[in-house]
PDB file of C-alpha atoms and ligand atoms in Angstrom:
ATOM      1  CA  MET A 113      13.599   1.225   3.296  1.00  0.00           C
ATOM      2  CA  PRO A 114      10.886   2.174   0.812  1.00  0.00           C
ATOM      3  CA  TYR A 115      10.299   5.895   0.698  1.00  0.00           C
ATOM      4  CA  ALA A 116       6.824   7.405   0.888  1.00  0.00           C
ATOM      5  CA  VAL A 117       7.058   7.959  -2.870  1.00  0.00           C
ATOM      6  CA  THR A 118       7.908   4.275  -3.487  1.00  0.00           C
ATOM      7  CA  HIS A 119       4.875   3.166  -1.486  1.00  0.00           C
ATOM      8  CA  VAL A 120       2.449   5.470  -3.310  1.00  0.00           C
ATOM      9  CA  LEU A 121       3.985   4.923  -6.751  1.00  0.00           C
ATOM     10  CA  LEU A 122       4.180   1.118  -6.615  1.00  0.00           C
ATOM     11  CA  THR A 123       0.674   0.831  -5.163  1.00  0.00           C
ATOM     12  CA  ILE A 124      -0.777   3.020  -7.925  1.00  0.00           C
ATOM     13  CA  ILE A 125       1.094   1.020 -10.569  1.00  0.00           C
ATOM     14  CA  VAL A 126      -0.082  -2.367  -9.288  1.00  0.00           C
ATOM     15  CA  ILE A 127      -3.714  -1.202  -8.979  1.00  0.00           C
ATOM     16  CA  ASP A 128      -3.625   0.409 -12.418  1.00  0.00           C
ATOM     17  CA  LEU A 129      -2.112  -2.703 -14.030  1.00  0.00           C
ATOM     18  CA  TYR A 130      -4.930  -4.706 -12.460  1.00  0.00           C
ATOM     19  CA  ARG A 131      -7.400  -2.108 -13.768  1.00  0.00           C
ATOM     20  CA  ASP A 132      -5.948  -2.195 -17.283  1.00  0.00           C
ATOM     21  CA  TYR A 133      -5.506  -5.932 -17.754  1.00  0.00           C
ATOM     22  CA  ILE A 134      -7.625  -7.900 -15.270  1.00  0.00           C
ATOM     23  CA  ALA A 135     -10.574  -5.936 -13.829  1.00  0.00           C
ATOM     24  CA  LYS A 136     -13.852  -5.588 -15.694  1.00  0.00           C
ATOM     25  CA  LYS A 137     -13.889  -2.384 -17.752  1.00  0.00           C
ATOM     26  CA  GLY A 138     -15.210   0.553 -15.735  1.00  0.00           C
ATOM     27  CA  SER A 139     -15.204  -1.271 -12.383  1.00  0.00           C
ATOM     28  CA  ILE A 140     -12.297   0.760 -10.977  1.00  0.00           C
ATOM     29  CA  SER A 141     -12.351   4.545 -11.437  1.00  0.00           C
ATOM     30  CA  LEU A 142      -9.213   6.694 -11.656  1.00  0.00           C
ATOM     31  CA  HIS A 143     -10.357   8.297  -8.404  1.00  0.00           C
ATOM     32  CA  THR A 144     -10.241   4.830  -6.792  1.00  0.00           C
ATOM     33  CA  VAL A 145      -6.717   4.254  -8.146  1.00  0.00           C
ATOM     34  CA  LEU A 146      -5.582   7.538  -6.573  1.00  0.00           C
ATOM     35  CA  ILE A 147      -7.186   6.792  -3.190  1.00  0.00           C
ATOM     36  CA  GLY A 148      -5.618   3.313  -3.349  1.00  0.00           C
ATOM     37  CA  GLY A 149      -2.205   4.920  -3.856  1.00  0.00           C
ATOM     38  CA  ILE A 150      -2.708   7.105  -0.799  1.00  0.00           C
ATOM     39  CA  ALA A 151      -3.858   4.037   1.173  1.00  0.00           C
ATOM     40  CA  GLY A 152      -0.491   2.555   0.218  1.00  0.00           C
ATOM     41  CA  LEU A 153       1.043   5.070   2.602  1.00  0.00           C
ATOM     42  CA  LEU A 154      -1.649   4.892   5.298  1.00  0.00           C
ATOM     43  CA  PRO A 155       0.150   2.448   7.676  1.00  0.00           C
ATOM     44  CA  ASP A 156       2.918   5.035   8.156  1.00  0.00           C
ATOM     45  CA  ILE A 157       0.336   7.277   9.838  1.00  0.00           C
ATOM     46  CA  ASP A 158       1.814   5.797  13.042  1.00  0.00           C
ATOM     47  CA  ILE A 159       4.787   8.148  12.527  1.00  0.00           C
ATOM     48  CA  LEU A 160       2.398  11.144  12.596  1.00  0.00           C
ATOM     49  CA  ALA A 161       0.401   9.673  15.486  1.00  0.00           C
ATOM     50  CA  ASP A 162       3.607   9.176  17.494  1.00  0.00           C
ATOM     51  CA  TRP A 163       4.631  12.780  16.867  1.00  0.00           C
ATOM     52  CA  ILE A 164       1.258  14.138  18.020  1.00  0.00           C
ATOM     53  CA  LEU A 165       1.051  11.773  21.026  1.00  0.00           C
ATOM     54  CA  SER A 166       4.561  12.781  22.115  1.00  0.00           C
ATOM     55  CA  PHE A 167       3.200  16.201  23.143  1.00  0.00           C
ATOM     56  CA  PHE A 168       1.009  14.421  25.684  1.00  0.00           C
ATOM     57  CA  GLY A 169       3.744  12.129  26.938  1.00  0.00           C
ATOM     58  CA  TYR A 170       2.540   9.087  24.991  1.00  0.00           C
ATOM     59  CA  GLY A 171       3.816   7.284  21.971  1.00  0.00           C
ATOM     60  CA  VAL A 172       3.162   4.551  19.467  1.00  0.00           C
ATOM     61  CA  MET A 173       5.945   2.446  18.002  1.00  0.00           C
ATOM     62  CA  HIS A 174       6.425   2.689  14.249  1.00  0.00           C
ATOM     63  CA  GLY A 175       5.651  -0.457  12.290  1.00  0.00           C
ATOM     64  CA  THR A 176       3.336  -2.049  14.872  1.00  0.00           C
ATOM     65  CA  ILE A 177      -0.485  -1.981  14.945  1.00  0.00           C
ATOM     66  CA  THR A 178      -1.012  -0.163  11.603  1.00  0.00           C
ATOM     67  CA  HIS A 179       1.428  -2.616  10.010  1.00  0.00           C
ATOM     68  CA  THR A 180      -0.626  -5.748  10.713  1.00  0.00           C
ATOM     69  CA  PRO A 181      -3.056  -7.588   8.404  1.00  0.00           C
ATOM     70  CA  TRP A 182      -5.815  -6.549  10.838  1.00  0.00           C
ATOM     71  CA  PHE A 183      -5.462  -2.947   9.822  1.00  0.00           C
ATOM     72  CA  ALA A 184      -5.874  -3.995   6.172  1.00  0.00           C
ATOM     73  CA  LEU A 185      -8.844  -6.276   6.923  1.00  0.00           C
ATOM     74  CA  LEU A 186     -10.627  -3.422   8.743  1.00  0.00           C
ATOM     75  CA  PHE A 187     -11.377  -1.767   5.395  1.00  0.00           C
ATOM     76  CA  LEU A 188     -13.036  -4.907   4.065  1.00  0.00           C
ATOM     77  CA  ILE A 189     -15.934  -4.306   6.476  1.00  0.00           C
ATOM     78  CA  PRO A 190     -17.336  -1.160   4.766  1.00  0.00           C
ATOM     79  CA  GLY A 191     -16.504  -2.855   1.441  1.00  0.00           C
ATOM     80  CA  LEU A 192     -18.709  -5.837   2.276  1.00  0.00           C
ATOM     81  CA  VAL A 193     -21.490  -3.548   3.567  1.00  0.00           C
ATOM     82  CA  PHE A 194     -21.544  -1.611   0.285  1.00  0.00           C
ATOM     83  CA  GLN A 195     -21.337  -4.851  -1.698  1.00  0.00           C
ATOM     84  CA  HIS A 196     -24.403  -6.097   0.197  1.00  0.00           C
ATOM     85  CA  ARG A 197     -26.227  -2.877  -0.731  1.00  0.00           C
ATOM     86  CA  ARG A 198     -25.159  -3.444  -4.353  1.00  0.00           C
ATOM     87  CA  GLU A 199     -23.152  -0.206  -4.357  1.00  0.00           C
ATOM     88  CA  LYS A 200     -20.336  -1.755  -6.370  1.00  0.00           C
ATOM     89  CA  LYS A 201     -18.229   1.371  -6.962  1.00  0.00           C
ATOM     90  CA  LYS A 202     -18.096   2.202  -3.247  1.00  0.00           C
ATOM     91  CA  ALA A 203     -17.400  -1.431  -2.340  1.00  0.00           C
ATOM     92  CA  MET A 204     -14.496  -1.479  -4.836  1.00  0.00           C
ATOM     93  CA  LEU A 205     -13.060   1.698  -3.290  1.00  0.00           C
ATOM     94  CA  TYR A 206     -12.780   0.007   0.120  1.00  0.00           C
ATOM     95  CA  TYR A 207     -11.395  -3.216  -1.356  1.00  0.00           C
ATOM     96  CA  VAL A 208      -8.722  -1.163  -3.084  1.00  0.00           C
ATOM     97  CA  ILE A 209      -7.904   0.689   0.171  1.00  0.00           C
ATOM     98  CA  SER A 210      -7.580  -2.677   1.921  1.00  0.00           C
ATOM     99  CA  PHE A 211      -5.230  -3.859  -0.816  1.00  0.00           C
ATOM    100  CA  GLY A 212      -3.193  -0.630  -0.574  1.00  0.00           C
ATOM    101  CA  VAL A 213      -2.644  -1.152   3.163  1.00  0.00           C
ATOM    102  CA  PHE A 214      -1.767  -4.822   2.670  1.00  0.00           C
ATOM    103  CA  PHE A 215       0.643  -3.970  -0.128  1.00  0.00           C
ATOM    104  CA  HIS A 216       2.400  -1.517   2.219  1.00  0.00           C
ATOM    105  CA  LEU A 217       3.029  -4.384   4.660  1.00  0.00           C
ATOM    106  CA  PHE A 218       4.305  -6.512   1.801  1.00  0.00           C
ATOM    107  CA  LEU A 219       6.786  -3.828   0.673  1.00  0.00           C
ATOM    108  CA  ASP A 220       7.997  -3.166   4.237  1.00  0.00           C
ATOM    109  CA  TRP A 221       8.397  -6.926   4.728  1.00  0.00           C
ATOM    110  CA  PHE A 222      10.040  -7.611   1.372  1.00  0.00           C
ATOM    111  CA  LEU A 223      12.164  -4.523   0.701  1.00  0.00           C
ATOM    112  CA  GLY A 224      12.675  -3.308   4.268  1.00  0.00           C
ATOM    113  CA  GLY A 225      10.780  -0.843   6.418  1.00  0.00           C
ATOM    114  CA  GLY A 226       8.427  -0.450   9.358  1.00  0.00           C
ATOM    115  CA  TYR A 227       9.517  -2.254  12.520  1.00  0.00           C
ATOM    116  CA  HIS A 228      13.162  -3.354  12.273  1.00  0.00           C
ATOM    117  CA  LEU A 229      12.299  -6.920  13.348  1.00  0.00           C
ATOM    118  CA  GLY A 230       9.725  -7.295  10.566  1.00  0.00           C
ATOM    119  CA  VAL A 231       5.980  -7.575  10.184  1.00  0.00           C
ATOM    120  CA  MET A 232       3.751  -9.166  12.866  1.00  0.00           C
ATOM    121  CA  TRP A 233       1.756 -11.226  10.351  1.00  0.00           C
ATOM    122  CA  LEU A 234      -0.138 -13.180  13.042  1.00  0.00           C
ATOM    123  CA  TYR A 235      -0.980 -10.280  15.377  1.00  0.00           C
ATOM    124  CA  PRO A 236      -2.912 -10.297  17.778  1.00  0.00           C
ATOM    125  CA  PHE A 237      -2.512 -14.068  18.172  1.00  0.00           C
ATOM    126  CA  SER A 238       1.248 -13.859  18.212  1.00  0.00           C
ATOM    127  CA  PHE A 239       3.969 -11.206  18.313  1.00  0.00           C
ATOM    128  CA  TRP A 240       6.077 -13.325  15.968  1.00  0.00           C
ATOM    129  CA  THR A 241       7.719 -11.192  13.307  1.00  0.00           C
ATOM    130  CA  HIS A 242       9.165 -11.963   9.924  1.00  0.00           C
ATOM    131  CA  LYS A 243      11.134  -9.977   7.357  1.00  0.00           C
ATOM    132  CA  ILE A 244      13.030 -10.355   4.106  1.00  0.00           C
ATOM    133  CA  HIS A 245      14.333  -6.751   3.927  1.00  0.00           C
ATOM    134  CA  LEU A 246      15.982  -7.347   0.582  1.00  0.00           C
ATOM    135  CA  LEU A 247      17.452  -3.833   0.336  1.00  0.00           C
ATOM    136  CA  ASN A 248      19.169  -4.105   3.732  1.00  0.00           C
ATOM    137  CA  MET A 249      20.333  -7.627   2.945  1.00  0.00           C
ATOM    138  CA  PHE A 250      22.413  -6.371   0.040  1.00  0.00           C
ATOM    139  CA  GLY A 251      23.281  -3.043   1.665  1.00  0.00           C
ATOM    140  CA  TRP A 252      21.277  -1.264  -1.027  1.00  0.00           C
ATOM    141  CA  ASN A 253      19.852   1.421   1.224  1.00  0.00           C
ATOM    142  CA  HIS A 254      20.924   4.108  -1.205  1.00  0.00           C
ATOM    143  CA  VAL A 255      19.260   2.375  -4.160  1.00  0.00           C
ATOM    144  CA  PRO A 256      15.578   3.328  -3.593  1.00  0.00           C
ATOM    145  CA  ALA A 257      15.983   6.898  -4.869  1.00  0.00           C
ATOM    146  CA  ALA A 258      17.334   5.633  -8.199  1.00  0.00           C
ATOM    147  CA  LEU A 259      14.768   2.841  -8.183  1.00  0.00           C
ATOM    148  CA  ASP A 260      11.919   5.349  -7.805  1.00  0.00           C
ATOM    149  CA  ALA A 261      13.145   7.279 -10.828  1.00  0.00           C
ATOM    150  CA  LEU A 262      13.504   4.101 -12.905  1.00  0.00           C
ATOM    151  CA  ILE A 263      10.055   2.787 -11.931  1.00  0.00           C
ATOM    152  CA  LEU A 264       8.463   6.163 -12.699  1.00  0.00           C
ATOM    153  CA  ILE A 265      10.072   6.369 -16.143  1.00  0.00           C
ATOM    154  CA  LEU A 266       9.097   2.785 -17.063  1.00  0.00           C
ATOM    155  CA  TRP A 267       5.588   3.467 -15.839  1.00  0.00           C
ATOM    156  CA  LEU A 268       5.164   6.697 -17.801  1.00  0.00           C
ATOM    157  CA  TRP A 269       6.412   4.862 -20.884  1.00  0.00           C
ATOM    158  CA  HIS A 270       3.836   2.124 -20.283  1.00  0.00           C
ATOM    159  CA  GLU A 271       1.096   4.736 -19.913  1.00  0.00           C
ATOM    160  CA  GLU A 272       2.188   6.466 -23.108  1.00  0.00           C
ATOM    161  CA  VAL A 273       2.048   3.215 -25.057  1.00  0.00           C
ATOM    162  CA  LYS A 274      -1.116   1.881 -23.444  1.00  0.00           C
ATOM    163  CA  HIS A 275      -3.246   5.022 -23.204  1.00  0.00           C
ATOM    164  CA  LYS A 276      -1.244   7.727 -24.895  1.00  0.00           C
ATOM    165  CA  ILE A 277      -1.632   9.259 -21.403  1.00  0.00           C
ATOM    166  CA  LYS A 278      -5.311   9.928 -22.232  1.00  0.00           C
ATOM    167  CA  ASP A 279      -6.288   8.756 -18.745  1.00  0.00           C
ATOM    168  CA  PHE A 280      -4.416  11.562 -17.064  1.00  0.00           C
ATOM    169  CA  ILE A 281      -5.743  14.457 -19.111  1.00  0.00           C
TER     170      ILE A 281
HETATM  171 ZN1  LIG B 204       5.606   1.316   6.865  1.00  0.00          ZN
END
């Protein structure tokens, strides 16, 4: 199951690769990359919500409503509003948040995480779930910690070569 660190790290890396190689120069700020990384963890807020609700005798099941494409699409609304007002930077911020949430679902679906039966891709039209859960499939549950370290080192190396880490100073 991807750790919190894996979610944030991989989301930042994917957004920054897009920023470096695909996006128009200056269209995505470093601030936006950081917020996008945090958004990559946002769906797991259901764990916190469940903990708080438990004091009042309620609960929310992990990996359900915040782990549906609807939750990701929600952030497109402010994005489109800002786009309409020609506030491109703000619009981009919300598009990136939407991507971060969606990418969380993808990682939970592909590597393993969230609801044990998988992601409800068609919610609220259907409760059908699907999963790949690659890490569980191969019994690699202990791998993510090493994977995080490897990804981080490769990434820092990329940053050194690409920017001489200028971006982060
Ligand atoms: Zn999750």
